[in-house]
Amino acid sequence: IYNLNSLNDAVDKIIFVSNCELSKNELKKIEKFNVEVNIRDNIGLDAGAFKYVYDKYKIELSNYDELILMNDTFFGPFKPYKDILNEMSNRDVDFWGLTANFDSPDGTKKAIDGYIHSHIQTFFVAYRKNILVSEFFNNYWKNYDVSKNNSFEKVVNKHETYFTYLLEKEGFTWDTYINLDHYKNDDMKYNYN
């Protein structure tokens, strides 16, 4: 509720997606935020919910200046979203997040390239209009197969730790709100995901 309250003060519209049924009492807690509520099965985890939003709202998405995809797996915000979004609006990037991880070893031995690419942590990522209308972004979500990416391991390796890299390869630039440079090491074995 605290998170939604801060978000509500900073954005024009909130699309709320739950990957499970919610009781009337729980839904009542969020109705004051004038959210558009969507209830779905937990197929594909968070990325499955993002795919759901893309499928349902794809025409509308191209009208947005920025789309924030976030989940509820973090505490905060510790500073109002309104202030964070104002600061980030001055950065000349195509997408951004709150935090990131740098190139690091793959402890699961399942990463696509054998290591984890630097990436924005997907609990909060904002995509600007040029990405929302790009052929790459639209093809990615159009072709994202939730049925094949329906385990934690697959979602992490094929989306969460890889999507930033794919966008970067397409020439899109990114940054994070929190400066993490002091955590970055040229030797990836010292960059912990």
Backbone as JSON Lines, residues from 0, in Angstrom:
{"i":0,"aa":"I","n":[0.84,-1.19,0.0],"ca":[0.0,0.0,0.0],"c":[0.89,1.25,0.0]}
{"i":1,"aa":"Y","n":[1.94,1.22,0.81],"ca":[2.88,2.34,0.86],"c":[3.52,2.56,-0.52]}
{"i":2,"aa":"N","n":[3.93,1.47,-1.15],"ca":[4.54,1.52,-2.48],"c":[3.56,2.09,-3.5]}
{"i":3,"aa":"L","n":[2.34,1.57,-3.51],"ca":[1.32,2.05,-4.44],"c":[0.99,3.52,-4.21]}
{"i":4,"aa":"N","n":[0.97,3.94,-2.97],"ca":[0.66,5.33,-2.65],"c":[1.7,6.26,-3.27]}
{"i":5,"aa":"S","n":[2.96,5.93,-3.14],"ca":[4.03,6.74,-3.72],"c":[3.97,6.7,-5.25]}
{"i":6,"aa":"L","n":[3.71,5.53,-5.8],"ca":[3.61,5.4,-7.25],"c":[2.44,6.2,-7.8]}
{"i":7,"aa":"N","n":[1.32,6.15,-7.1],"ca":[0.12,6.86,-7.52],"c":[0.36,8.37,-7.63]}
{"i":8,"aa":"D","n":[1.22,8.91,-6.78],"ca":[1.55,10.34,-6.82],"c":[2.48,10.69,-7.98]}
{"i":9,"aa":"A","n":[3.07,9.69,-8.63],"ca":[4.1,9.95,-9.63],"c":[3.72,9.61,-11.06]}
{"i":10,"aa":"V","n":[2.69,8.79,-11.25],"ca":[2.35,8.34,-12.6],"c":[0.89,8.65,-12.92]}
{"i":11,"aa":"D","n":[0.57,8.57,-14.21],"ca":[-0.8,8.85,-14.66],"c":[-1.73,7.64,-14.54]}
{"i":12,"aa":"K","n":[-1.15,6.45,-14.66],"ca":[-2.0,5.25,-14.66],"c":[-1.25,4.09,-14.05]}
{"i":13,"aa":"I","n":[-1.96,3.27,-13.29],"ca":[-1.39,2.05,-12.72],"c":[-2.21,0.86,-13.2]}
{"i":14,"aa":"I","n":[-1.53,-0.08,-13.82],"ca":[-2.14,-1.36,-14.19],"c":[-1.63,-2.37,-13.18]}
{"i":15,"aa":"F","n":[-2.52,-2.91,-12.39],"ca":[-2.18,-3.82,-11.3],"c":[-2.46,-5.24,-11.76]}
{"i":16,"aa":"V","n":[-1.44,-6.08,-11.75],"ca":[-1.6,-7.47,-12.17],"c":[-1.24,-8.37,-11.0]}
{"i":17,"aa":"S","n":[-2.14,-9.26,-10.66],"ca":[-1.86,-10.25,-9.63],"c":[-1.78,-11.62,-10.28]}
{"i":18,"aa":"N","n":[-0.76,-12.37,-9.92],"ca":[-0.59,-13.73,-10.44],"c":[-1.34,-14.76,-9.6]}
{"i":19,"aa":"C","n":[-2.3,-14.28,-8.8],"ca":[-3.15,-15.19,-8.02],"c":[-4.46,-14.48,-7.69]}
{"i":20,"aa":"E","n":[-5.43,-15.25,-7.3],"ca":[-6.71,-14.68,-6.88],"c":[-6.51,-13.82,-5.64]}
{"i":21,"aa":"L","n":[-7.28,-12.75,-5.54],"ca":[-7.24,-11.88,-4.37],"c":[-8.64,-11.79,-3.78]}
{"i":22,"aa":"S","n":[-8.73,-11.79,-2.48],"ca":[-10.04,-11.68,-1.83],"c":[-10.59,-10.28,-2.0]}
{"i":23,"aa":"K","n":[-11.88,-10.13,-1.77],"ca":[-12.52,-8.81,-1.86],"c":[-11.88,-7.84,-0.89]}
{"i":24,"aa":"N","n":[-11.51,-8.33,0.29],"ca":[-10.86,-7.46,1.28],"c":[-9.52,-6.93,0.79]}
{"i":25,"aa":"E","n":[-8.76,-7.79,0.12],"ca":[-7.46,-7.35,-0.41],"c":[-7.67,-6.36,-1.56]}
{"i":26,"aa":"L","n":[-8.61,-6.64,-2.43],"ca":[-8.88,-5.73,-3.55],"c":[-9.38,-4.37,-3.05]}
{"i":27,"aa":"K","n":[-10.14,-4.39,-1.96],"ca":[-10.65,-3.14,-1.38],"c":[-9.51,-2.22,-0.95]}
{"i":28,"aa":"K","n":[-8.39,-2.81,-0.5],"ca":[-7.24,-2.02,-0.04],"c":[-6.61,-1.18,-1.15]}
{"i":29,"aa":"I","n":[-6.75,-1.64,-2.4],"ca":[-6.1,-0.92,-3.49],"c":[-7.05,-0.1,-4.36]}
{"i":30,"aa":"E","n":[-8.36,-0.21,-4.12],"ca":[-9.29,0.49,-5.0],"c":[-9.18,2.01,-4.92]}
{"i":31,"aa":"K","n":[-8.68,2.54,-3.81],"ca":[-8.53,3.99,-3.68],"c":[-7.47,4.56,-4.63]}
{"i":32,"aa":"F","n":[-6.63,3.68,-5.19],"ca":[-5.59,4.14,-6.1],"c":[-6.07,4.2,-7.55]}
{"i":33,"aa":"N","n":[-7.33,3.89,-7.79],"ca":[-7.89,3.93,-9.13],"c":[-7.04,3.1,-10.1]}
{"i":34,"aa":"V","n":[-6.7,1.89,-9.67],"ca":[-5.89,1.01,-10.49],"c":[-6.78,0.16,-11.39]}
{"i":35,"aa":"E","n":[-6.22,-0.25,-12.5],"ca":[-6.89,-1.19,-13.37],"c":[-6.42,-2.58,-12.94]}
{"i":36,"aa":"V","n":[-7.3,-3.37,-12.36],"ca":[-6.92,-4.66,-11.76],"c":[-7.07,-5.79,-12.78]}
{"i":37,"aa":"N","n":[-6.02,-6.62,-12.85],"ca":[-6.01,-7.81,-13.69],"c":[-5.59,-8.99,-12.82]}
{"i":38,"aa":"I","n":[-6.37,-10.06,-12.86],"ca":[-6.05,-11.28,-12.11],"c":[-5.75,-12.37,-13.13]}
{"i":39,"aa":"R","n":[-4.62,-13.04,-12.93],"ca":[-4.22,-14.09,-13.87],"c":[-3.57,-15.23,-13.1]}
{"i":40,"aa":"D","n":[-3.43,-16.38,-13.75],"ca":[-2.7,-17.5,-13.15],"c":[-1.21,-17.18,-13.17]}
{"i":41,"aa":"N","n":[-0.48,-17.77,-12.26],"ca":[0.95,-17.53,-12.16],"c":[1.71,-18.39,-13.17]}
{"i":42,"aa":"I","n":[1.51,-18.07,-14.43],"ca":[2.21,-18.77,-15.51],"c":[3.3,-17.83,-16.01]}
{"i":43,"aa":"G","n":[4.55,-18.24,-15.87],"ca":[5.66,-17.42,-16.33],"c":[6.14,-16.39,-15.34]}
{"i":44,"aa":"L","n":[5.62,-16.43,-14.11],"ca":[6.07,-15.55,-13.03],"c":[5.95,-14.08,-13.42]}
{"i":45,"aa":"D","n":[6.9,-13.23,-12.98],"ca":[6.8,-11.79,-13.26],"c":[6.85,-11.5,-14.75]}
{"i":46,"aa":"A","n":[7.75,-12.17,-15.47],"ca":[7.85,-11.94,-16.91],"c":[6.54,-12.34,-17.6]}
{"i":47,"aa":"G","n":[5.88,-13.36,-17.07],"ca":[4.56,-13.74,-17.6],"c":[3.54,-12.65,-17.4]}
{"i":48,"aa":"A","n":[3.61,-11.97,-16.26],"ca":[2.7,-10.84,-16.01],"c":[3.03,-9.68,-16.93]}
{"i":49,"aa":"F","n":[4.32,-9.44,-17.18],"ca":[4.72,-8.37,-18.11],"c":[4.22,-8.7,-19.52]}
{"i":50,"aa":"K","n":[4.34,-9.95,-19.91],"ca":[3.84,-10.4,-21.22],"c":[2.32,-10.21,-21.3]}
{"i":51,"aa":"Y","n":[1.65,-10.51,-20.21],"ca":[0.2,-10.31,-20.15],"c":[-0.14,-8.84,-20.39]}
{"i":52,"aa":"V","n":[0.58,-7.95,-19.74],"ca":[0.35,-6.51,-19.92],"c":[0.61,-6.13,-21.37]}
{"i":53,"aa":"Y","n":[1.69,-6.63,-21.92],"ca":[1.99,-6.31,-23.33],"c":[0.85,-6.78,-24.23]}
{"i":54,"aa":"D","n":[0.42,-8.02,-24.08],"ca":[-0.64,-8.56,-24.94],"c":[-1.94,-7.77,-24.81]}
{"i":55,"aa":"K","n":[-2.31,-7.42,-23.6],"ca":[-3.59,-6.75,-23.37],"c":[-3.57,-5.26,-23.73]}
{"i":56,"aa":"Y","n":[-2.41,-4.61,-23.55],"ca":[-2.35,-3.15,-23.68],"c":[-1.41,-2.69,-24.79]}
{"i":57,"aa":"K","n":[-0.99,-3.57,-25.7],"ca":[0.06,-3.21,-26.66],"c":[-0.25,-1.97,-27.5]}
{"i":58,"aa":"I","n":[-1.47,-1.78,-27.89],"ca":[-1.81,-0.6,-28.69],"c":[-1.71,0.66,-27.82]}
{"i":59,"aa":"E","n":[-2.19,0.57,-26.61],"ca":[-2.15,1.69,-25.67],"c":[-0.72,2.06,-25.26]}
{"i":60,"aa":"L","n":[0.17,1.07,-25.17],"ca":[1.54,1.3,-24.71],"c":[2.28,2.31,-25.57]}
{"i":61,"aa":"S","n":[2.01,2.31,-26.87],"ca":[2.72,3.23,-27.76],"c":[2.36,4.69,-27.5]}
{"i":62,"aa":"N","n":[1.31,4.93,-26.73],"ca":[0.91,6.3,-26.39],"c":[1.63,6.83,-25.15]}
{"i":63,"aa":"Y","n":[2.3,5.95,-24.42],"ca":[2.95,6.36,-23.17],"c":[4.3,6.99,-23.43]}
{"i":64,"aa":"D","n":[4.67,7.94,-22.6],"ca":[6.02,8.51,-22.63],"c":[7.01,7.54,-22.0]}
{"i":65,"aa":"E","n":[6.51,6.8,-21.02],"ca":[7.37,5.86,-20.3],"c":[6.49,4.79,-19.67]}
{"i":66,"aa":"L","n":[6.99,3.58,-19.67],"ca":[6.3,2.46,-19.05],"c":[7.21,1.89,-17.97]}
{"i":67,"aa":"I","n":[6.7,1.81,-16.76],"ca":[7.45,1.2,-15.66],"c":[6.87,-0.19,-15.43]}
{"i":68,"aa":"L","n":[7.74,-1.19,-15.51],"ca":[7.35,-2.55,-15.16],"c":[8.01,-2.83,-13.81]}
{"i":69,"aa":"M","n":[7.19,-3.17,-12.83],"ca":[7.73,-3.43,-11.5],"c":[6.95,-4.54,-10.83]}
{"i":70,"aa":"N","n":[7.55,-5.11,-9.81],"ca":[6.85,-6.11,-9.02],"c":[6.9,-5.7,-7.55]}
{"i":71,"aa":"D","n":[6.53,-6.59,-6.68],"ca":[6.46,-6.25,-5.25],"c":[7.52,-6.99,-4.44]}
{"i":72,"aa":"T","n":[8.65,-7.29,-5.06],"ca":[9.67,-8.07,-4.35],"c":[10.76,-7.19,-3.73]}
{"i":73,"aa":"F","n":[10.39,-5.97,-3.34],"ca":[11.37,-5.08,-2.73],"c":[10.68,-4.18,-1.72]}
{"i":74,"aa":"F","n":[11.47,-3.58,-0.84],"ca":[10.96,-2.62,0.14],"c":[11.15,-1.22,-0.4]}
{"i":75,"aa":"G","n":[10.27,-0.35,-0.03],"ca":[10.42,1.05,-0.43],"c":[9.15,1.55,-1.08]}
{"i":76,"aa":"P","n":[9.29,2.69,-1.69],"ca":[10.52,3.44,-1.94],"c":[10.98,4.21,-0.69]}
{"i":77,"aa":"F","n":[12.27,4.45,-0.63],"ca":[12.84,5.21,0.49],"c":[12.88,6.7,0.18]}
{"i":78,"aa":"K","n":[12.54,7.03,-1.04],"ca":[12.41,8.41,-1.5],"c":[11.17,8.39,-2.4]}
{"i":79,"aa":"P","n":[10.34,9.43,-2.4],"ca":[9.13,9.39,-3.23],"c":[9.44,9.13,-4.71]}
{"i":80,"aa":"Y","n":[8.63,8.28,-5.33],"ca":[8.81,8.01,-6.76],"c":[8.79,9.29,-7.58]}
{"i":81,"aa":"K","n":[7.99,10.25,-7.17],"ca":[7.9,11.51,-7.9],"c":[9.29,12.15,-8.02]}
{"i":82,"aa":"D","n":[10.06,12.13,-6.95],"ca":[11.42,12.69,-6.96],"c":[12.36,11.84,-7.81]}
{"i":83,"aa":"I","n":[12.23,10.54,-7.72],"ca":[13.08,9.64,-8.51],"c":[12.8,9.84,-10.0]}
{"i":84,"aa":"L","n":[11.53,9.86,-10.39],"ca":[11.18,10.03,-11.79],"c":[11.6,11.41,-12.31]}
{"i":85,"aa":"N","n":[11.48,12.42,-11.5],"ca":[11.94,13.76,-11.91],"c":[13.43,13.76,-12.19]}
{"i":86,"aa":"E","n":[14.21,13.16,-11.29],"ca":[15.66,13.12,-11.5],"c":[16.01,12.32,-12.75]}
{"i":87,"aa":"M","n":[15.38,11.16,-12.93],"ca":[15.72,10.31,-14.06],"c":[15.26,10.91,-15.39]}
{"i":88,"aa":"S","n":[14.26,11.78,-15.37],"ca":[13.81,12.4,-16.62],"c":[14.9,13.28,-17.23]}
{"i":89,"aa":"N","n":[15.88,13.69,-16.44],"ca":[16.99,14.5,-16.94],"c":[18.14,13.67,-17.5]}
{"i":90,"aa":"R","n":[18.06,12.37,-17.4],"ca":[19.13,11.52,-17.91],"c":[18.8,11.07,-19.33]}
{"i":91,"aa":"D","n":[19.76,11.22,-20.2],"ca":[19.57,10.91,-21.61],"c":[19.81,9.42,-21.87]}
{"i":92,"aa":"V","n":[18.84,8.61,-21.48],"ca":[18.91,7.16,-21.66],"c":[17.58,6.67,-22.21]}
{"i":93,"aa":"D","n":[17.6,5.45,-22.73],"ca":[16.39,4.86,-23.3],"c":[15.58,4.06,-22.28]}
{"i":94,"aa":"F","n":[16.27,3.52,-21.27],"ca":[15.57,2.81,-20.2],"c":[16.44,2.87,-18.95]}
{"i":95,"aa":"W","n":[15.8,2.65,-17.81],"ca":[16.52,2.8,-16.55],"c":[15.84,1.98,-15.47]}
{"i":96,"aa":"G","n":[16.58,1.78,-14.39],"ca":[16.03,1.08,-13.25],"c":[16.58,1.67,-11.97]}
{"i":97,"aa":"L","n":[16.22,1.07,-10.87],"ca":[16.71,1.56,-9.58],"c":[18.11,1.03,-9.3]}
{"i":98,"aa":"T","n":[18.33,-0.26,-9.56],"ca":[19.62,-0.89,-9.29],"c":[19.97,-1.85,-10.42]}
{"i":99,"aa":"A","n":[21.24,-2.28,-10.44],"ca":[21.69,-3.22,-11.47],"c":[22.74,-4.14,-10.88]}
{"i":100,"aa":"N","n":[23.03,-5.18,-11.62],"ca":[24.16,-6.06,-11.34],"c":[25.09,-6.01,-12.54]}
{"i":101,"aa":"F","n":[26.37,-6.2,-12.29],"ca":[27.37,-6.16,-13.35],"c":[27.73,-7.58,-13.79]}
{"i":102,"aa":"D","n":[28.43,-7.67,-14.94],"ca":[28.87,-8.98,-15.44],"c":[29.4,-9.81,-14.29]}
{"i":103,"aa":"S","n":[28.9,-11.03,-14.18],"ca":[29.32,-11.89,-13.08],"c":[29.26,-13.36,-13.49]}
{"i":104,"aa":"P","n":[29.94,-14.2,-12.72],"ca":[29.9,-15.64,-13.03],"c":[28.49,-16.19,-12.91]}
{"i":105,"aa":"D","n":[28.24,-17.23,-13.65],"ca":[26.94,-17.9,-13.61],"c":[27.01,-19.09,-12.67]}
{"i":106,"aa":"G","n":[26.47,-18.91,-11.48],"ca":[26.48,-19.99,-10.5],"c":[25.55,-21.13,-10.85]}
{"i":107,"aa":"T","n":[24.58,-20.9,-11.72],"ca":[23.62,-21.94,-12.07],"c":[24.08,-22.8,-13.25]}
{"i":108,"aa":"K","n":[25.05,-22.29,-13.98],"ca":[25.53,-22.96,-15.21],"c":[24.43,-23.07,-16.26]}
{"i":109,"aa":"K","n":[23.46,-22.13,-16.21],"ca":[22.35,-22.16,-17.17],"c":[22.23,-20.87,-17.97]}
{"i":110,"aa":"A","n":[23.09,-19.88,-17.7],"ca":[23.02,-18.61,-18.42],"c":[23.31,-18.84,-19.9]}
{"i":111,"aa":"I","n":[22.68,-18.07,-20.75],"ca":[22.77,-18.27,-22.2],"c":[24.2,-18.2,-22.71]}
{"i":112,"aa":"D","n":[24.98,-17.22,-22.24],"ca":[26.35,-17.04,-22.72],"c":[27.41,-17.57,-21.75]}
{"i":113,"aa":"G","n":[26.99,-18.28,-20.72],"ca":[27.94,-18.84,-19.77],"c":[28.29,-17.91,-18.62]}
{"i":114,"aa":"Y","n":[27.77,-16.71,-18.65],"ca":[27.95,-15.77,-17.54],"c":[26.73,-14.84,-17.5]}
{"i":115,"aa":"I","n":[26.59,-14.13,-16.42],"ca":[25.47,-13.21,-16.26],"c":[25.9,-11.83,-16.75]}
{"i":116,"aa":"H","n":[25.18,-11.32,-17.72],"ca":[25.48,-9.99,-18.26],"c":[25.05,-8.91,-17.28]}
{"i":117,"aa":"S","n":[25.71,-7.76,-17.36],"ca":[25.26,-6.6,-16.59],"c":[23.79,-6.35,-16.93]}
{"i":118,"aa":"H","n":[23.0,-6.1,-15.9],"ca":[21.57,-5.93,-16.16],"c":[20.89,-5.12,-15.06]}
{"i":119,"aa":"I","n":[19.85,-4.43,-15.46],"ca":[18.98,-3.76,-14.5],"c":[18.18,-4.84,-13.79]}
{"i":120,"aa":"Q","n":[18.09,-4.74,-12.48],"ca":[17.27,-5.7,-11.74],"c":[15.8,-5.43,-12.06]}
{"i":121,"aa":"T","n":[15.09,-6.47,-12.43],"ca":[13.76,-6.31,-13.03],"c":[12.63,-6.03,-12.04]}
{"i":122,"aa":"F","n":[12.94,-5.79,-10.78],"ca":[11.85,-5.43,-9.88],"c":[11.33,-4.02,-10.18]}
{"i":123,"aa":"F","n":[12.12,-3.22,-10.95],"ca":[11.69,-1.88,-11.34],"c":[12.51,-1.45,-12.56]}
{"i":124,"aa":"V","n":[11.86,-1.41,-13.72],"ca":[12.52,-0.95,-14.95],"c":[11.56,-0.02,-15.68]}
{"i":125,"aa":"A","n":[12.09,1.12,-16.12],"ca":[11.3,2.1,-16.88],"c":[11.8,2.15,-18.31]}
{"i":126,"aa":"Y","n":[10.88,2.0,-19.26],"ca":[11.19,2.02,-20.69],"c":[10.59,3.28,-21.31]}
{"i":127,"aa":"R","n":[11.4,4.04,-22.01],"ca":[10.93,5.26,-22.65],"c":[10.25,4.95,-23.97]}
{"i":128,"aa":"K","n":[9.54,5.95,-24.49],"ca":[8.7,5.77,-25.68],"c":[9.45,5.16,-26.86]}
{"i":129,"aa":"N","n":[10.7,5.6,-27.11],"ca":[11.42,5.07,-28.27],"c":[11.6,3.55,-28.19]}
{"i":130,"aa":"I","n":[11.66,3.01,-27.0],"ca":[11.72,1.55,-26.85],"c":[10.33,0.96,-27.04]}
{"i":131,"aa":"L","n":[9.32,1.6,-26.45],"ca":[7.96,1.07,-26.53],"c":[7.46,0.95,-27.97]}
{"i":132,"aa":"V","n":[7.91,1.84,-28.83],"ca":[7.46,1.79,-30.23],"c":[8.46,1.06,-31.13]}
{"i":133,"aa":"S","n":[9.55,0.57,-30.56],"ca":[10.58,-0.09,-31.38],"c":[10.13,-1.47,-31.83]}
{"i":134,"aa":"E","n":[10.61,-1.83,-32.99],"ca":[10.32,-3.15,-33.53],"c":[10.89,-4.24,-32.62]}
{"i":135,"aa":"F","n":[12.09,-3.99,-32.08],"ca":[12.72,-5.0,-31.24],"c":[11.88,-5.3,-29.99]}
{"i":136,"aa":"F","n":[11.48,-4.26,-29.26],"ca":[10.7,-4.44,-28.04],"c":[9.4,-5.17,-28.35]}
{"i":137,"aa":"N","n":[8.72,-4.75,-29.39],"ca":[7.44,-5.37,-29.73],"c":[7.6,-6.81,-30.19]}
{"i":138,"aa":"N","n":[8.63,-7.1,-30.97],"ca":[8.87,-8.48,-31.38],"c":[9.26,-9.36,-30.2]}
{"i":139,"aa":"Y","n":[10.05,-8.78,-29.28],"ca":[10.46,-9.55,-28.1],"c":[9.23,-10.02,-27.34]}
{"i":140,"aa":"W","n":[8.32,-9.1,-27.01],"ca":[7.16,-9.48,-26.2],"c":[6.13,-10.27,-27.01]}
{"i":141,"aa":"K","n":[6.02,-9.97,-28.28],"ca":[5.09,-10.74,-29.13],"c":[5.51,-12.2,-29.17]}
{"i":142,"aa":"N","n":[6.82,-12.44,-29.21],"ca":[7.35,-13.8,-29.34],"c":[7.74,-14.45,-28.02]}
{"i":143,"aa":"Y","n":[7.63,-13.73,-26.93],"ca":[7.99,-14.29,-25.63],"c":[7.01,-15.41,-25.28]}
{"i":144,"aa":"D","n":[7.51,-16.61,-25.14],"ca":[6.67,-17.79,-24.93],"c":[6.62,-18.14,-23.44]}
{"i":145,"aa":"V","n":[5.52,-17.77,-22.81],"ca":[5.35,-18.01,-21.38],"c":[5.36,-19.5,-21.07]}
{"i":146,"aa":"S","n":[4.83,-20.32,-21.95],"ca":[4.78,-21.76,-21.67],"c":[6.18,-22.38,-21.64]}
{"i":147,"aa":"K","n":[7.14,-21.81,-22.38],"ca":[8.51,-22.32,-22.37],"c":[9.36,-21.67,-21.28]}
{"i":148,"aa":"N","n":[8.91,-20.54,-20.78],"ca":[9.64,-19.81,-19.74],"c":[8.77,-19.75,-18.5]}
{"i":149,"aa":"N","n":[8.53,-20.93,-17.92],"ca":[7.59,-21.02,-16.82],"c":[8.22,-21.57,-15.54]}
{"i":150,"aa":"S","n":[9.53,-21.43,-15.43],"ca":[10.19,-21.8,-14.18],"c":[11.06,-20.63,-13.75]}
{"i":151,"aa":"F","n":[11.36,-20.56,-12.48],"ca":[12.19,-19.47,-11.96],"c":[13.52,-19.41,-12.71]}
{"i":152,"aa":"E","n":[14.14,-20.56,-12.88],"ca":[15.44,-20.63,-13.55],"c":[15.39,-20.08,-14.98]}
{"i":153,"aa":"K","n":[14.37,-20.47,-15.73],"ca":[14.26,-20.01,-17.12],"c":[13.93,-18.53,-17.2]}
{"i":154,"aa":"V","n":[13.04,-18.05,-16.34],"ca":[12.69,-16.62,-16.35],"c":[13.91,-15.78,-16.02]}
{"i":155,"aa":"V","n":[14.68,-16.2,-15.03],"ca":[15.88,-15.45,-14.66],"c":[16.89,-15.46,-15.79]}
{"i":156,"aa":"N","n":[17.18,-16.63,-16.34],"ca":[18.24,-16.74,-17.36],"c":[17.84,-16.22,-18.73]}
{"i":157,"aa":"K","n":[16.59,-16.34,-19.1],"ca":[16.18,-15.94,-20.45],"c":[15.56,-14.55,-20.51]}
{"i":158,"aa":"H","n":[15.2,-14.0,-19.35],"ca":[14.63,-12.65,-19.36],"c":[15.32,-11.72,-18.37]}
{"i":159,"aa":"E","n":[15.22,-12.01,-17.09],"ca":[15.65,-11.06,-16.07],"c":[17.11,-10.64,-16.2]}
{"i":160,"aa":"T","n":[18.0,-11.59,-16.41],"ca":[19.42,-11.24,-16.48],"c":[19.9,-11.06,-17.92]}
{"i":161,"aa":"Y","n":[18.99,-11.11,-18.89],"ca":[19.4,-11.09,-20.3],"c":[18.77,-9.96,-21.11]}
{"i":162,"aa":"F","n":[17.61,-9.46,-20.69],"ca":[16.88,-8.48,-21.5],"c":[17.65,-7.16,-21.61]}
{"i":163,"aa":"T","n":[18.29,-6.71,-20.54],"ca":[19.09,-5.49,-20.61],"c":[20.16,-5.63,-21.7]}
{"i":164,"aa":"Y","n":[20.84,-6.76,-21.7],"ca":[21.88,-7.03,-22.69],"c":[21.32,-7.0,-24.11]}
{"i":165,"aa":"L","n":[20.16,-7.6,-24.33],"ca":[19.56,-7.62,-25.66],"c":[19.22,-6.2,-26.12]}
{"i":166,"aa":"L","n":[18.67,-5.4,-25.23],"ca":[18.36,-4.01,-25.58],"c":[19.64,-3.22,-25.87]}
{"i":167,"aa":"E","n":[20.66,-3.46,-25.07],"ca":[21.95,-2.79,-25.28],"c":[22.53,-3.16,-26.65]}
{"i":168,"aa":"K","n":[22.43,-4.43,-27.03],"ca":[22.9,-4.87,-28.34],"c":[22.17,-4.16,-29.48]}
{"i":169,"aa":"E","n":[20.92,-3.78,-29.23],"ca":[20.12,-3.06,-30.24],"c":[20.47,-1.56,-30.27]}
{"i":170,"aa":"G","n":[21.38,-1.14,-29.39],"ca":[21.81,0.27,-29.39],"c":[21.12,1.13,-28.36]}
{"i":171,"aa":"F","n":[20.26,0.55,-27.53],"ca":[19.58,1.32,-26.49],"c":[20.51,1.51,-25.29]}
{"i":172,"aa":"T","n":[20.39,2.67,-24.67],"ca":[21.25,3.0,-23.53],"c":[20.46,2.95,-22.23]}
{"i":173,"aa":"W","n":[21.19,2.69,-21.13],"ca":[20.52,2.55,-19.84],"c":[21.37,3.1,-18.71]}
{"i":174,"aa":"D","n":[20.72,3.28,-17.58],"ca":[21.37,3.76,-16.38],"c":[20.53,3.31,-15.19]}
{"i":175,"aa":"T","n":[21.07,3.55,-14.0],"ca":[20.31,3.27,-12.78],"c":[20.24,4.51,-11.92]}
{"i":176,"aa":"Y","n":[19.2,4.59,-11.14],"ca":[19.03,5.71,-10.22],"c":[20.13,5.72,-9.17]}
{"i":177,"aa":"I","n":[20.44,4.55,-8.65],"ca":[21.48,4.44,-7.63],"c":[22.82,4.2,-8.31]}
{"i":178,"aa":"N","n":[23.8,5.02,-7.98],"ca":[25.13,4.88,-8.55],"c":[25.82,3.68,-7.89]}
{"i":179,"aa":"L","n":[26.11,2.68,-8.71],"ca":[26.68,1.44,-8.2],"c":[28.12,1.22,-8.66]}
{"i":180,"aa":"D","n":[28.74,2.26,-9.22],"ca":[30.08,2.1,-9.8],"c":[31.1,1.54,-8.81]}
{"i":181,"aa":"H","n":[30.97,1.9,-7.55],"ca":[31.94,1.42,-6.56],"c":[31.84,-0.1,-6.31]}
{"i":182,"aa":"Y","n":[30.78,-0.72,-6.83],"ca":[30.64,-2.17,-6.71],"c":[31.18,-2.91,-7.94]}
{"i":183,"aa":"K","n":[31.47,-2.16,-9.0],"ca":[31.88,-2.8,-10.26],"c":[33.37,-3.1,-10.24]}
{"i":184,"aa":"N","n":[33.71,-4.32,-10.68],"ca":[35.09,-4.74,-10.75],"c":[35.37,-5.25,-12.16]}
{"i":185,"aa":"D","n":[36.55,-4.96,-12.68],"ca":[36.91,-5.44,-14.02],"c":[36.98,-6.96,-14.09]}
{"i":186,"aa":"D","n":[37.26,-7.59,-12.97],"ca":[37.29,-9.05,-12.9],"c":[35.91,-9.52,-12.46]}
{"i":187,"aa":"M","n":[35.16,-10.11,-13.39],"ca":[33.77,-10.43,-13.11],"c":[33.55,-11.36,-11.92]}
{"i":188,"aa":"K","n":[34.57,-12.11,-11.52],"ca":[34.38,-13.02,-10.39],"c":[34.16,-12.24,-9.09]}
{"i":189,"aa":"Y","n":[34.45,-10.94,-9.1],"ca":[34.22,-10.12,-7.91],"c":[32.92,-9.3,-8.01]}
{"i":190,"aa":"N","n":[32.2,-9.47,-9.09],"ca":[30.89,-8.82,-9.23],"c":[29.83,-9.84,-8.83]}
{"i":191,"aa":"Y","n":[29.18,-9.6,-7.72],"ca":[28.22,-10.56,-7.22],"c":[26.82,-10.18,-7.65]}
{"i":192,"aa":"N","n":[26.11,-11.14,-8.17],"ca":[24.75,-10.9,-8.61],"c":[23.84,-11.02,-7.38]}
